[in-house]
Tab-separated table of C-alpha atoms in Angstrom:
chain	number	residue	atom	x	y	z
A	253	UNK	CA	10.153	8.099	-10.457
A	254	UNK	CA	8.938	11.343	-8.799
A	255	UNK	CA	10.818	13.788	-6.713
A	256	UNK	CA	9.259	16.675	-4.460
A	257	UNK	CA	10.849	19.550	-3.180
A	258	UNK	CA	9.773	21.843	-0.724
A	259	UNK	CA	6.180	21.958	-2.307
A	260	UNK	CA	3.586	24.289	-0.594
A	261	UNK	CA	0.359	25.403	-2.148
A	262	UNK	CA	-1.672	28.200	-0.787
A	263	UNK	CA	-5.501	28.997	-0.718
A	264	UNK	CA	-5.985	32.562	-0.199
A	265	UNK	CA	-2.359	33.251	0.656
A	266	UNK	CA	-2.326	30.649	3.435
A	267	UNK	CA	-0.428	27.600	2.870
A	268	UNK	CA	-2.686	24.383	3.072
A	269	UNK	CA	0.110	21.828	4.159
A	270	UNK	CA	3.462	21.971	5.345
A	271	UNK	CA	6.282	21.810	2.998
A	272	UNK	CA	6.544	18.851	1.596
A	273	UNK	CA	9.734	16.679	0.319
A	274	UNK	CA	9.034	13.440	-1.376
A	275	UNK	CA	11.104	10.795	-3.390
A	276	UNK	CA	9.563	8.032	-5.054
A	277	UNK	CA	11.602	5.125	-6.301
A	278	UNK	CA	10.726	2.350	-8.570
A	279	UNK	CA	9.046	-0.933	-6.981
A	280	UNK	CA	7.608	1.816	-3.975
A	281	UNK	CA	4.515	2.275	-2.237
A	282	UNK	CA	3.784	5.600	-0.482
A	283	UNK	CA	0.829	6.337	1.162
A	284	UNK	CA	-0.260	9.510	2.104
A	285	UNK	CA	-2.107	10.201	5.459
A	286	UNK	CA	-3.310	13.229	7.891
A	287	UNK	CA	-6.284	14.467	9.127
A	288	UNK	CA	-9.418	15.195	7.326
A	289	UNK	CA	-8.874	18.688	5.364
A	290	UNK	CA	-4.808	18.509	6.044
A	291	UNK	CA	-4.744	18.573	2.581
A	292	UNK	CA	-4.159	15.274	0.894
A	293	UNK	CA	-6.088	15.458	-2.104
A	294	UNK	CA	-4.814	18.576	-2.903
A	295	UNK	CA	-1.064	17.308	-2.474
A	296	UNK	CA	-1.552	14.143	-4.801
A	297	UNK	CA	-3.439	16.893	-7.298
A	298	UNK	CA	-0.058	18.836	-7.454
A	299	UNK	CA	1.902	15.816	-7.924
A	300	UNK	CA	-0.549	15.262	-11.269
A	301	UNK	CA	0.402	18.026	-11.924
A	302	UNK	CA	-3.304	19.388	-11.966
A	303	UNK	CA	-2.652	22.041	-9.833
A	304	UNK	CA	0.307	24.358	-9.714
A	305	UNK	CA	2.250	24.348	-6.756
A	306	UNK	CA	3.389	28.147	-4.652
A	307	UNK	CA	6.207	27.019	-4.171
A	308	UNK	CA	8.931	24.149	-4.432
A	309	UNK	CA	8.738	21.822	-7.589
A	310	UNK	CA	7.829	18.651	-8.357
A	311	UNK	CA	9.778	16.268	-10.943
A	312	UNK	CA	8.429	12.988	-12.316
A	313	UNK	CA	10.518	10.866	-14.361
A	314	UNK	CA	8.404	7.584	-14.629
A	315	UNK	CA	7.634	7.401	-18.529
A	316	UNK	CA	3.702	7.194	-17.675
A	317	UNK	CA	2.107	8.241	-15.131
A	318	UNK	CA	-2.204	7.642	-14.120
A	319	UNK	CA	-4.002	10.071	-11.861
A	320	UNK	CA	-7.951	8.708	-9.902
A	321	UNK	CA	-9.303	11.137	-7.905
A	322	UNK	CA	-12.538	11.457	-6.393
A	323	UNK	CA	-14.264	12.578	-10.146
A	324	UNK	CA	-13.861	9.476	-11.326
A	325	UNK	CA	-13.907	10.200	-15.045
A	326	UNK	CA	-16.670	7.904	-16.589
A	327	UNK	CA	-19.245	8.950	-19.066
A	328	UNK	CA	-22.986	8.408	-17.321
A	329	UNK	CA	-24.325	7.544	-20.365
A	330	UNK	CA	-21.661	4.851	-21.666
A	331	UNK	CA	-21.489	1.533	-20.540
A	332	UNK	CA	-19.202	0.091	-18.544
A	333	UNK	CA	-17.570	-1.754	-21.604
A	334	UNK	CA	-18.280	1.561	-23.408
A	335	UNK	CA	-16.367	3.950	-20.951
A	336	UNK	CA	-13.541	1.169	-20.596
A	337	UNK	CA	-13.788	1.134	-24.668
A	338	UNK	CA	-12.831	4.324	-24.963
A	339	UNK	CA	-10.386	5.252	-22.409
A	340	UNK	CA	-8.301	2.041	-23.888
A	341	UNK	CA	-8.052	3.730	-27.335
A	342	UNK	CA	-7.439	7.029	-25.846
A	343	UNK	CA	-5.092	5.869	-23.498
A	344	UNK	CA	-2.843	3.322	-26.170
A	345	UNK	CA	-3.733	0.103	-24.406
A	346	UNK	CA	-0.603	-2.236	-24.128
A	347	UNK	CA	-2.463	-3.528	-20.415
A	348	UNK	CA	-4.451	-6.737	-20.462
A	349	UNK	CA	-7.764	-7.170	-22.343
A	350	UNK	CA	-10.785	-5.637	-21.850
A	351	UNK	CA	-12.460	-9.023	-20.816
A	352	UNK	CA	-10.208	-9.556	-18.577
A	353	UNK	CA	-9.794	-5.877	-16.697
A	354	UNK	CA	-13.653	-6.454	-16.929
A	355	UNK	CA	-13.876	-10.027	-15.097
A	356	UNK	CA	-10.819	-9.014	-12.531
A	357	UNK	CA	-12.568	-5.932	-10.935
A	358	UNK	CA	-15.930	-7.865	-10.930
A	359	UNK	CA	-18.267	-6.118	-13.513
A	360	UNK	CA	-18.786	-8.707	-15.849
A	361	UNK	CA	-22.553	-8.558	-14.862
A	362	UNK	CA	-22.545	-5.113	-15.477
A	363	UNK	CA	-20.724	-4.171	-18.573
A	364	UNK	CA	-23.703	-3.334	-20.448
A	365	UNK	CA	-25.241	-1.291	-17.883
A	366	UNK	CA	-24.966	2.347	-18.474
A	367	UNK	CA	-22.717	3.968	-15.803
A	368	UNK	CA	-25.465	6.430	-14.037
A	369	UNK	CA	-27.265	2.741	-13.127
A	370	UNK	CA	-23.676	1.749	-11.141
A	371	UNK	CA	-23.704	1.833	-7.324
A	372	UNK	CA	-20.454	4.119	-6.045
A	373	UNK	CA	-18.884	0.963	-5.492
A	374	UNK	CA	-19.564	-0.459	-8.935
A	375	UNK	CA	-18.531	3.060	-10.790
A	376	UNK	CA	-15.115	2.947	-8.787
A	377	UNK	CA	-14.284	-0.739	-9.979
A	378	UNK	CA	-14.679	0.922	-13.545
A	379	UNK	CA	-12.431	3.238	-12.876
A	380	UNK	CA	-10.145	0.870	-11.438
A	381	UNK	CA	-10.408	-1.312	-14.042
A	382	UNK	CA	-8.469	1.490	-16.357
A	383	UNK	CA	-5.295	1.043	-14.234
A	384	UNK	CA	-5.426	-2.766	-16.391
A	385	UNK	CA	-6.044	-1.353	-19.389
A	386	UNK	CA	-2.994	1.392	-19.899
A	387	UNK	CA	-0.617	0.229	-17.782
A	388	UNK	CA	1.632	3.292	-16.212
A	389	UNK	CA	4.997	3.569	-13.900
A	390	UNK	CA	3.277	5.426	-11.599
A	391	UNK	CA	0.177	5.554	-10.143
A	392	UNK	CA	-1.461	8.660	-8.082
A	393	UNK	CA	-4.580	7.389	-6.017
A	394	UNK	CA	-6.662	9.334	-3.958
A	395	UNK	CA	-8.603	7.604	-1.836
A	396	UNK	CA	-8.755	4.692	-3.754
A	397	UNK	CA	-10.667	2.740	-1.195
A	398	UNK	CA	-13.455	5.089	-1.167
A	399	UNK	CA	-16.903	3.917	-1.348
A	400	UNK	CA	-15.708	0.121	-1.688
A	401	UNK	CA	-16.669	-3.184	0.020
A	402	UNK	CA	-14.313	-5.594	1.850
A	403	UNK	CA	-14.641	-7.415	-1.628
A	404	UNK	CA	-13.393	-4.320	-3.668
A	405	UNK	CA	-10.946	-3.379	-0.925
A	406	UNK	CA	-9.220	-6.562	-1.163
A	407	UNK	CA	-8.977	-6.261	-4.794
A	408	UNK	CA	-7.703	-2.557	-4.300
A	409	UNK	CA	-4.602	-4.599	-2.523
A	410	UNK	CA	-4.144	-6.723	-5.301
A	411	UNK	CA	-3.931	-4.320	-7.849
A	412	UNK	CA	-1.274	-2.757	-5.391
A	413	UNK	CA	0.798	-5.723	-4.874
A	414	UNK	CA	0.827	-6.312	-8.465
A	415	UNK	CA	2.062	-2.448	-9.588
A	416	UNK	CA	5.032	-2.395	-6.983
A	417	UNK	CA	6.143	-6.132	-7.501
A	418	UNK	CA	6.069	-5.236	-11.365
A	419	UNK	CA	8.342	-2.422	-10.369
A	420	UNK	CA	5.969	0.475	-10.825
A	421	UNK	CA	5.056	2.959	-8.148
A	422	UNK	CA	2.114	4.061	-6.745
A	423	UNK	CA	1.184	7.655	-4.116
A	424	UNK	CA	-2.054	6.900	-2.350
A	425	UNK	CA	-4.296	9.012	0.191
A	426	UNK	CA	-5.833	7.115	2.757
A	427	UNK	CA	-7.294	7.865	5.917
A	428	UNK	CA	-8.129	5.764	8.651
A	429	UNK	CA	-7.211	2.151	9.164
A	430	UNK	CA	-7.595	1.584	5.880
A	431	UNK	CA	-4.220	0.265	4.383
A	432	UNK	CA	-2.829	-2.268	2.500
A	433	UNK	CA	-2.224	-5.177	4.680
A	434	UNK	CA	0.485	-7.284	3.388
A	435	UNK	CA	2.443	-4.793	1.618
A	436	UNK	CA	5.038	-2.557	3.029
A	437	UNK	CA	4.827	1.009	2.367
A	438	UNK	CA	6.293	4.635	3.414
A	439	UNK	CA	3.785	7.136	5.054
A	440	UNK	CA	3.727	10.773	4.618
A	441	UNK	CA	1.842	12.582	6.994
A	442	UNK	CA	0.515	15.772	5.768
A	443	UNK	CA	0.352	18.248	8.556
A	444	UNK	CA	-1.217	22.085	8.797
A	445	UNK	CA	1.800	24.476	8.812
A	446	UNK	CA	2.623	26.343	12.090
A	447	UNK	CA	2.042	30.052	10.962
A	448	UNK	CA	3.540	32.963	12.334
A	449	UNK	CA	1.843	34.800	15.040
């Protein structure tokens, strides 16, 4: 579904990570790891294809792909059915209903709240929630645990188990101990690069 090759970016003319090589197959989990400021958000942003990478290339080949980041993409002012609403039509739908994407992340008491009144945790399940709505091969999460209860972890794991056993994909960053616990997965550990001296 996605193939890396060699891929570096540089800030300032210094690479950020090592080179990276990465092959993602149907029905896979990968989950990216390293230290704070190794550079993992900026890895799964090349892979979106958000930024451009120095060197190397990267290749996807999974029909549809969906990118969360840390901006999660909701409109402050919309609702939550609003923002969900909208990013159904834009996105083409085909996923499950929006009562039911609604229910299964837990905003149904909520969806007429406007966004800016949502806790972190609440605005993430929103964004979550789009992941039901337009279903895609491949899924690039970055940190998609952040800000998220043992509740809304838990359902993070679901939604996991659900895209791999339906044969899609999915890249995550993660740092810590948090990780799925009842799925297996492939780490890459992004490392600083040894420079020259």
């Amino acid at each position: 579904m996605l193939q890396a090759t060699q891929l570096e970016f540089e800030r300032y003319f210094d690479p950020v990570f090592a080179p990276v090589d990465l092959s993602v197959a149907a029905g896979e989990l990968w989950l990216v790891t390293g230290a704070n400021g190794a550079g993992k958000t900026t890895l799964i942003r090349l892979l979106a294809g958000l930024l451009r990478p120095s060197r190397g290339q990267v290749v996807v080949q999974a029909e549809c792909m969906a990118y969360l980041g840390h901006q999660l993409g909701l409109k402050d002012d919309l609702t939550v059915e609003e923002n969900l609403r909208f990013h159904a039509a834009l996105g083409g739908g085909g996923g499950v209903g929006l009562d039911t994407a609604i229910r299964t992340v837990g905003l149904d008491p909520a969806r007429f709240q406007a966004v800016r009144t949502l806790s972190a945790g609440q605005r993430k399940r929103c964004a979550l929630a789009r992941l039901l709505l337009c279903p895609a091969a491949l899924w690039l999460l970055d940190e998609p645990y952040a800000n998220l209860d043992a509740e809304g972890v838990a359902l993070v794991d679901r939604l996991l188990a659900d895209q791999v056993s339906a044969g899609g994909a999915c890249i995550m960053s993660t740092h810590g101990a948090l990780r799925p616990p009842d799925l297996p997965y492939q780490e890459l550990v992004v490392s600083t690069p040894v420079l020259a001296a």
